[in-house]
XYZ file of C-alpha atoms in Angstrom:
253
model
C 0.000 0.000 0.000
C 1.413 3.344 -1.066
C 0.468 6.549 0.666
C -2.025 8.603 -1.296
C -1.348 12.016 0.223
C 1.699 14.292 0.317
C 3.757 14.721 3.460
C 2.719 17.733 5.549
C 5.497 20.365 5.479
C 7.559 19.935 8.641
C 6.482 16.322 9.181
C 9.289 14.762 7.160
C 11.840 12.258 8.417
C 15.160 13.826 9.383
C 18.743 12.643 9.514
C 21.843 14.238 11.017
C 25.170 12.600 10.176
C 27.562 12.559 13.105
C 29.895 10.109 14.791
C 29.772 6.316 14.902
C 27.009 6.315 17.520
C 23.617 6.263 15.817
C 20.357 7.137 17.554
C 17.137 5.835 16.018
C 14.462 8.208 17.305
C 10.733 7.565 16.867
C 7.642 9.702 17.256
C 4.360 8.375 18.563
C 0.873 7.468 17.338
C -0.611 10.075 14.933
C 2.477 12.227 15.559
C 5.392 12.960 13.226
C 9.177 13.459 13.435
C 8.398 17.123 14.132
C 7.485 16.150 17.701
C 11.026 14.885 18.338
C 12.881 17.306 16.055
C 14.211 19.582 18.791
C 15.324 16.580 20.820
C 17.057 15.171 17.754
C 18.822 18.456 17.135
C 20.104 18.596 20.706
C 21.460 15.055 20.421
C 23.084 15.866 17.096
C 24.798 18.834 18.750
C 26.559 16.295 20.994
C 28.070 14.677 17.904
C 25.705 11.736 17.555
C 24.204 10.549 14.285
C 20.421 10.882 14.576
C 17.708 9.387 12.375
C 14.003 10.013 12.981
C 11.886 8.136 10.430
C 8.320 9.108 9.622
C 6.232 6.048 10.406
C 4.033 4.892 7.550
C 0.648 6.598 7.354
C 1.749 9.422 9.629
C 2.259 13.037 8.642
C 0.132 12.888 5.475
C -3.616 12.333 6.001
C -5.538 10.146 8.392
C -6.950 8.240 5.391
C -3.413 6.976 4.746
C -3.144 5.904 8.368
C -6.407 3.988 8.151
C -4.781 1.572 5.691
C -1.821 0.766 7.952
C -1.148 -2.046 10.385
C 1.131 -1.991 13.399
C 3.534 -4.114 11.366
C 3.783 -1.257 8.852
C 4.861 1.101 11.647
C 7.337 -1.438 12.964
C 8.711 -1.936 9.463
C 9.281 1.822 9.134
C 11.180 1.810 12.420
C 13.198 -1.301 11.611
C 14.211 0.102 8.225
C 15.751 2.997 10.126
C 17.717 0.551 12.241
C 18.957 -1.265 9.145
C 19.976 2.017 7.540
C 22.070 3.016 10.545
C 23.670 -0.419 10.710
C 24.463 -0.260 6.988
C 26.430 2.916 7.710
C 28.435 1.155 10.408
C 26.737 2.835 13.369
C 26.437 1.491 16.895
C 22.696 1.908 17.404
C 20.778 3.233 20.400
C 16.975 3.119 20.184
C 14.861 5.991 21.465
C 11.114 6.460 21.195
C 8.244 8.459 22.577
C 4.832 6.940 23.318
C 4.188 4.343 20.569
C 7.732 5.051 19.401
C 8.923 3.693 22.735
C 6.735 0.637 22.244
C 8.319 0.014 18.843
C 11.782 0.463 20.366
C 10.984 -2.155 23.008
C 9.781 -4.573 20.342
C 12.961 -4.177 18.295
C 15.184 -4.452 21.382
C 13.479 -7.752 22.240
C 14.116 -9.167 18.770
C 17.660 -8.169 17.770
C 20.877 -8.615 19.725
C 23.100 -5.840 18.403
C 21.445 -2.833 20.026
C 23.670 -0.786 22.331
C 20.965 0.727 24.507
C 17.334 1.745 24.772
C 15.599 4.977 25.848
C 11.826 5.191 26.230
C 9.746 8.313 26.875
C 6.228 7.613 28.129
C 6.184 4.322 26.224
C 2.652 3.101 25.592
C 1.408 -0.283 26.771
C -2.122 0.903 27.568
C -4.323 3.895 26.775
C -7.338 3.686 29.090
C -9.366 6.322 27.232
C -9.423 4.096 24.125
C -10.299 0.791 25.779
C -13.962 1.158 24.827
C -13.021 0.801 21.147
C -11.584 -2.708 21.474
C -14.696 -4.804 21.012
C -17.708 -2.526 20.792
C -19.182 -1.072 17.593
C -17.459 2.188 16.797
C -17.446 4.950 14.203
C -14.864 4.901 11.441
C -12.981 7.841 12.988
C -12.843 9.583 16.347
C -12.011 13.218 16.948
C -8.592 13.947 18.420
C -8.233 16.628 21.061
C -5.272 18.911 21.567
C -1.928 17.163 22.158
C -1.182 16.490 25.843
C 1.460 19.190 26.374
C 1.706 21.291 29.529
C 3.748 24.098 27.976
C 1.755 26.869 26.313
C 1.923 27.894 22.658
C 3.482 24.640 21.472
C 2.280 23.363 18.100
C 2.503 19.669 17.236
C 1.774 18.420 13.733
C -0.843 15.749 14.214
C -4.171 14.562 12.822
C -7.474 15.976 14.034
C -9.061 12.568 13.550
C -7.827 9.058 14.312
C -9.040 6.023 12.371
C -10.530 3.411 14.682
C -8.816 0.740 12.585
C -5.449 2.350 13.393
C -6.311 2.581 17.087
C -7.089 -1.122 17.129
C -3.748 -1.818 15.442
C -2.043 0.197 18.179
C -3.895 -1.865 20.762
C -2.616 -5.069 19.146
C 0.932 -3.745 19.407
C 0.444 -2.774 23.058
C -0.857 -6.266 23.825
C 2.027 -7.990 22.036
C 5.027 -6.110 23.414
C 4.588 -6.806 27.156
C 4.839 -10.546 26.527
C 8.427 -10.132 25.345
C 9.785 -7.502 27.714
C 11.894 -10.082 29.546
C 13.865 -10.533 26.309
C 15.141 -6.956 26.540
C 18.635 -7.155 28.055
C 20.378 -4.002 26.792
C 21.067 -0.989 29.028
C 17.832 0.979 29.349
C 16.753 4.462 30.385
C 13.013 4.731 31.028
C 11.522 8.220 31.329
C 7.983 8.947 32.449
C 6.034 12.119 33.096
C 4.719 12.580 36.616
C 1.370 13.545 35.050
C 0.366 11.956 31.758
C -3.244 12.211 30.580
C -2.785 9.681 27.746
C -0.521 6.850 28.905
C -0.516 6.099 32.637
C 2.969 6.564 34.140
C 2.582 3.068 35.591
C 3.272 1.787 32.066
C 6.898 2.870 32.410
C 7.162 1.408 35.907
C 5.944 -1.928 34.533
C 8.453 -1.759 31.672
C 11.290 -0.969 34.064
C 10.377 -3.879 36.308
C 9.805 -6.336 33.443
C 12.882 -5.903 31.246
C 15.902 -8.075 32.031
C 18.500 -5.332 31.599
C 21.262 -5.465 34.200
C 21.849 -1.739 33.650
C 18.634 0.243 33.845
C 17.397 3.525 35.238
C 14.022 5.233 35.558
C 13.565 9.010 35.648
C 10.368 10.925 36.421
C 9.823 14.173 34.537
C 8.235 16.667 36.939
C 6.851 19.309 34.589
C 5.676 17.651 31.381
C 2.624 15.811 30.146
C 2.533 13.038 27.527
C 4.387 14.669 24.615
C 7.386 15.306 26.826
C 9.820 15.906 23.965
C 8.001 19.184 23.276
C 7.289 20.104 26.880
C 9.015 21.853 29.790
C 11.378 18.939 30.515
C 12.702 18.521 26.961
C 16.178 19.773 27.938
C 16.267 17.346 30.866
C 15.417 14.508 28.463
C 18.216 15.500 26.100
C 20.732 15.797 28.947
C 19.746 12.470 30.522
C 19.854 10.727 27.143
C 23.272 12.202 26.367
C 24.728 11.034 29.688
C 23.218 7.581 29.236
C 24.504 7.172 25.679
C 28.015 8.416 26.391
C 28.250 6.256 29.502
C 27.283 3.066 27.752
C 29.158 3.906 24.560
C 32.276 4.596 26.623
C 31.882 1.284 28.451
C 32.090 -0.369 25.037
C 35.053 1.763 23.946
C 33.205 3.605 21.187
C 33.759 7.117 22.527
């Protein structure tokens, strides 16, 4: 299935060539790389190579997204991983919301990942549970993005296809079963207040992965889309310390 609509200006994938450490950075459900652009730029300023792919069906029109499965989104993410590996990079995975879920899935399936960073990774979205089995409309209206900071604009859809939501729910049901297979160093970030994904999701992830080296950080002043919120600099700083520490331990620095 090819996308029918053009990419929204500003929603494109981005890539910054840097050193031998590659960061694969993913946006979340109905979001775009724009939501992690500033974070990616800050990481690139530290010398890292950063790739943020646009997941299939995102950043064009919600009718494109309606045709996608969760495997399409995972394929978009995994292609980014393969691209970085083809360029000889040592890859760290980083994802926000569903992007964190995709990062966990990939980390459970491949054994040459250097580390993993999740930001409000999604394993459950209580407000959407009613759509699992009951009759539903074709689309639901999307409210404003869950961002505490004022005057922040995120490129996103104003409607979400119910088919796509159910695909997200399949992904969120699948990933927890394999969390014990995640053994790489992990940094798990969660917002103290998140109106979309309960912070307990991150606590469960932290407790369930088998990583010997792992750390959990609570963001005090951000809501769900933390990469665009008040704590975005704290995220970049924590990620930079984590990556350099574990890259240095492996003599890549």
